[in-house]
Amino acid sequence: MSFQQQQQQQAFFEQQISGHSIFIKLNDGEFVAKSHSIENNNEQNFYEWIQHIDGYQEFFSQYNGVAIIEKNQEISKQETINSQQKWLDTLISKRYNPNNKKYLILENLTQNSQNLRILDLKLGYSVEKQSHIQRYQDSTSSKVGLRICGMKIQENNELVLFKDKHWGRTISVQELIESLKTFFGLKNRNQILKEAIEKIESLKQFIISHCKQVTSWQGTSLLLIYRDDNDFKIKLIDFSNTKVDLESTQIKTGSSRRSFKQSIGYNKANLINY
């Protein structure tokens, strides 16, 4: 696929709150392009596989293939300077490589949204990657299988709260719980919490029923998005370490599987307690 004819408008994705990849918003913002590592095809392999399962879009971003994106002009940035934009500018300066032209094309989950609340929760108690083991052991990941990788709250179209992954690695379990309470601090909180619990349970059942070929979910995150028209989404994201075995016919019982399922269970249990 080539988006070469549709590149009159390119902008760094202003709603990004976490991650290592660079996201570029294309044209009217219907799609976002996620930078894709040439050396690691895990995420592409996962989306190529999951897109053939009916109903996957309810739990995962809609996948629109891989595109070669040519840089035909300077990619624009948001002019407003706030804590989130400063974080994003730092990420861009470190990670953006104009020579990397291969991108995954995904739906924009925040298109035409205002007063967003976005929360990225990294799932899992442990990880096999040596360079990441310490951050799991020293954070809430090792205790409850959840870690905040990013959180953003807007009110009256202004940013009122932004927290990044570095903050999320330092907080206690109690601070994690308080942050979840802040995120769900809405007038219709009970309704949204009920919806969140139902969505998490549906995600869990979808994985049990349809994802027997996934042998590792390490490094995945749960993305929660709420906007002021009471639209609420929960999606599973980040699959650079996810492994798919097409020969597998039953749910694996390895540590990464248990860690992932326990994390989802903990998230659901704590939402119930709120």
PDB file of C-alpha atoms in Angstrom, residues 138-228:
ATOM      1  CA  ASP A 138      10.819  -1.742  40.896  1.00  0.00           C
ATOM      2  CA  SER A 139       7.326  -0.658  39.858  1.00  0.00           C
ATOM      3  CA  THR A 140       3.692  -1.561  40.373  1.00  0.00           C
ATOM      4  CA  SER A 141       4.069  -4.133  37.573  1.00  0.00           C
ATOM      5  CA  SER A 142       5.674  -6.695  39.891  1.00  0.00           C
ATOM      6  CA  LYS A 143       2.992  -6.172  42.547  1.00  0.00           C
ATOM      7  CA  VAL A 144      -0.287  -5.919  40.655  1.00  0.00           C
ATOM      8  CA  GLY A 145       0.603  -6.519  37.001  1.00  0.00           C
ATOM      9  CA  LEU A 146      -0.246  -2.949  35.964  1.00  0.00           C
ATOM     10  CA  ARG A 147       1.852   0.152  35.351  1.00  0.00           C
ATOM     11  CA  ILE A 148       0.791   3.555  34.081  1.00  0.00           C
ATOM     12  CA  CYS A 149       2.676   4.403  30.885  1.00  0.00           C
ATOM     13  CA  GLY A 150       0.779   7.601  30.202  1.00  0.00           C
ATOM     14  CA  MET A 151      -2.302   9.504  31.349  1.00  0.00           C
ATOM     15  CA  LYS A 152      -3.969  12.601  29.957  1.00  0.00           C
ATOM     16  CA  ILE A 153      -7.066  14.517  31.067  1.00  0.00           C
ATOM     17  CA  GLN A 154      -8.593  17.457  29.205  1.00  0.00           C
ATOM     18  CA  GLU A 155     -11.328  19.770  30.442  1.00  0.00           C
ATOM     19  CA  ASN A 156     -12.822  22.623  28.418  1.00  0.00           C
ATOM     20  CA  ASN A 157     -10.405  21.594  25.655  1.00  0.00           C
ATOM     21  CA  GLU A 158      -7.438  22.389  27.895  1.00  0.00           C
ATOM     22  CA  LEU A 159      -4.895  19.938  29.261  1.00  0.00           C
ATOM     23  CA  VAL A 160      -5.331  19.706  33.043  1.00  0.00           C
ATOM     24  CA  LEU A 161      -3.240  16.608  33.761  1.00  0.00           C
ATOM     25  CA  PHE A 162      -0.493  14.686  32.001  1.00  0.00           C
ATOM     26  CA  LYS A 163       1.698  11.922  33.420  1.00  0.00           C
ATOM     27  CA  ASP A 164       4.343  10.013  31.490  1.00  0.00           C
ATOM     28  CA  LYS A 165       5.891   6.555  31.765  1.00  0.00           C
ATOM     29  CA  HIS A 166       8.794   7.732  33.933  1.00  0.00           C
ATOM     30  CA  TRP A 167       6.358   8.938  36.583  1.00  0.00           C
ATOM     31  CA  GLY A 168       4.418   5.687  36.247  1.00  0.00           C
ATOM     32  CA  ARG A 169       7.517   3.650  37.110  1.00  0.00           C
ATOM     33  CA  THR A 170       7.998   5.458  40.427  1.00  0.00           C
ATOM     34  CA  ILE A 171       4.518   5.423  42.003  1.00  0.00           C
ATOM     35  CA  SER A 172       3.183   3.030  44.632  1.00  0.00           C
ATOM     36  CA  VAL A 173       0.191   0.736  44.288  1.00  0.00           C
ATOM     37  CA  GLN A 174      -1.891   3.179  46.322  1.00  0.00           C
ATOM     38  CA  GLU A 175      -0.876   6.031  44.021  1.00  0.00           C
ATOM     39  CA  LEU A 176      -1.825   3.851  41.054  1.00  0.00           C
ATOM     40  CA  ILE A 177      -5.284   3.312  42.556  1.00  0.00           C
ATOM     41  CA  GLU A 178      -5.678   7.042  43.251  1.00  0.00           C
ATOM     42  CA  SER A 179      -4.707   7.790  39.653  1.00  0.00           C
ATOM     43  CA  LEU A 180      -7.392   5.415  38.388  1.00  0.00           C
ATOM     44  CA  LYS A 181      -9.900   7.207  40.611  1.00  0.00           C
ATOM     45  CA  THR A 182      -8.795  10.523  39.113  1.00  0.00           C
ATOM     46  CA  PHE A 183      -9.151   9.172  35.582  1.00  0.00           C
ATOM     47  CA  PHE A 184     -12.680   7.956  36.330  1.00  0.00           C
ATOM     48  CA  GLY A 185     -13.614  11.123  38.250  1.00  0.00           C
ATOM     49  CA  LEU A 186     -16.706  11.731  36.136  1.00  0.00           C
ATOM     50  CA  LYS A 187     -20.304  12.679  36.896  1.00  0.00           C
ATOM     51  CA  ASN A 188     -21.421   9.458  35.228  1.00  0.00           C
ATOM     52  CA  ARG A 189     -18.639   7.454  36.874  1.00  0.00           C
ATOM     53  CA  ASN A 190     -20.801   4.484  37.858  1.00  0.00           C
ATOM     54  CA  GLN A 191     -22.102   4.080  34.332  1.00  0.00           C
ATOM     55  CA  ILE A 192     -18.620   4.298  32.789  1.00  0.00           C
ATOM     56  CA  LEU A 193     -17.132   1.902  35.354  1.00  0.00           C
ATOM     57  CA  LYS A 194     -19.866  -0.620  34.607  1.00  0.00           C
ATOM     58  CA  GLU A 195     -19.144  -0.271  30.906  1.00  0.00           C
ATOM     59  CA  ALA A 196     -15.391  -0.628  31.509  1.00  0.00           C
ATOM     60  CA  ILE A 197     -15.870  -3.838  33.509  1.00  0.00           C
ATOM     61  CA  GLU A 198     -18.100  -5.295  30.793  1.00  0.00           C
ATOM     62  CA  LYS A 199     -15.594  -4.404  28.075  1.00  0.00           C
ATOM     63  CA  ILE A 200     -12.686  -5.953  29.976  1.00  0.00           C
ATOM     64  CA  GLU A 201     -14.658  -9.148  30.540  1.00  0.00           C
ATOM     65  CA  SER A 202     -15.596  -9.256  26.838  1.00  0.00           C
ATOM     66  CA  LEU A 203     -11.931  -8.753  25.904  1.00  0.00           C
ATOM     67  CA  LYS A 204     -10.928 -11.601  28.198  1.00  0.00           C
ATOM     68  CA  GLN A 205     -13.524 -13.922  26.647  1.00  0.00           C
ATOM     69  CA  PHE A 206     -12.485 -12.915  23.129  1.00  0.00           C
ATOM     70  CA  ILE A 207      -8.874 -13.816  23.899  1.00  0.00           C
ATOM     71  CA  ILE A 208      -9.862 -17.165  25.417  1.00  0.00           C
ATOM     72  CA  SER A 209     -12.087 -18.023  22.453  1.00  0.00           C
ATOM     73  CA  HIS A 210     -10.127 -16.663  19.507  1.00  0.00           C
ATOM     74  CA  CYS A 211      -6.477 -16.121  20.423  1.00  0.00           C
ATOM     75  CA  LYS A 212      -5.141 -19.630  21.000  1.00  0.00           C
ATOM     76  CA  GLN A 213      -2.394 -18.951  18.461  1.00  0.00           C
ATOM     77  CA  VAL A 214      -0.901 -16.138  20.566  1.00  0.00           C
ATOM     78  CA  THR A 215       1.866 -17.653  22.661  1.00  0.00           C
ATOM     79  CA  SER A 216       3.074 -14.441  24.313  1.00  0.00           C
ATOM     80  CA  TRP A 217       1.378 -11.125  25.112  1.00  0.00           C
ATOM     81  CA  GLN A 218       4.439  -9.549  26.730  1.00  0.00           C
ATOM     82  CA  GLY A 219       4.654  -5.787  26.500  1.00  0.00           C
ATOM     83  CA  THR A 220       1.013  -5.191  25.598  1.00  0.00           C
ATOM     84  CA  SER A 221      -0.989  -2.320  27.053  1.00  0.00           C
ATOM     85  CA  LEU A 222      -4.624  -1.623  27.791  1.00  0.00           C
ATOM     86  CA  LEU A 223      -5.633   1.721  26.294  1.00  0.00           C
ATOM     87  CA  LEU A 224      -8.664   3.478  27.800  1.00  0.00           C
ATOM     88  CA  ILE A 225     -10.183   6.448  25.967  1.00  0.00           C
ATOM     89  CA  TYR A 226     -13.126   8.518  27.182  1.00  0.00           C
ATOM     90  CA  ARG A 227     -14.511  11.604  25.456  1.00  0.00           C
ATOM     91  CA  ASP A 228     -17.169  14.068  26.555  1.00  0.00           C
TER      92      ASP A 228
END
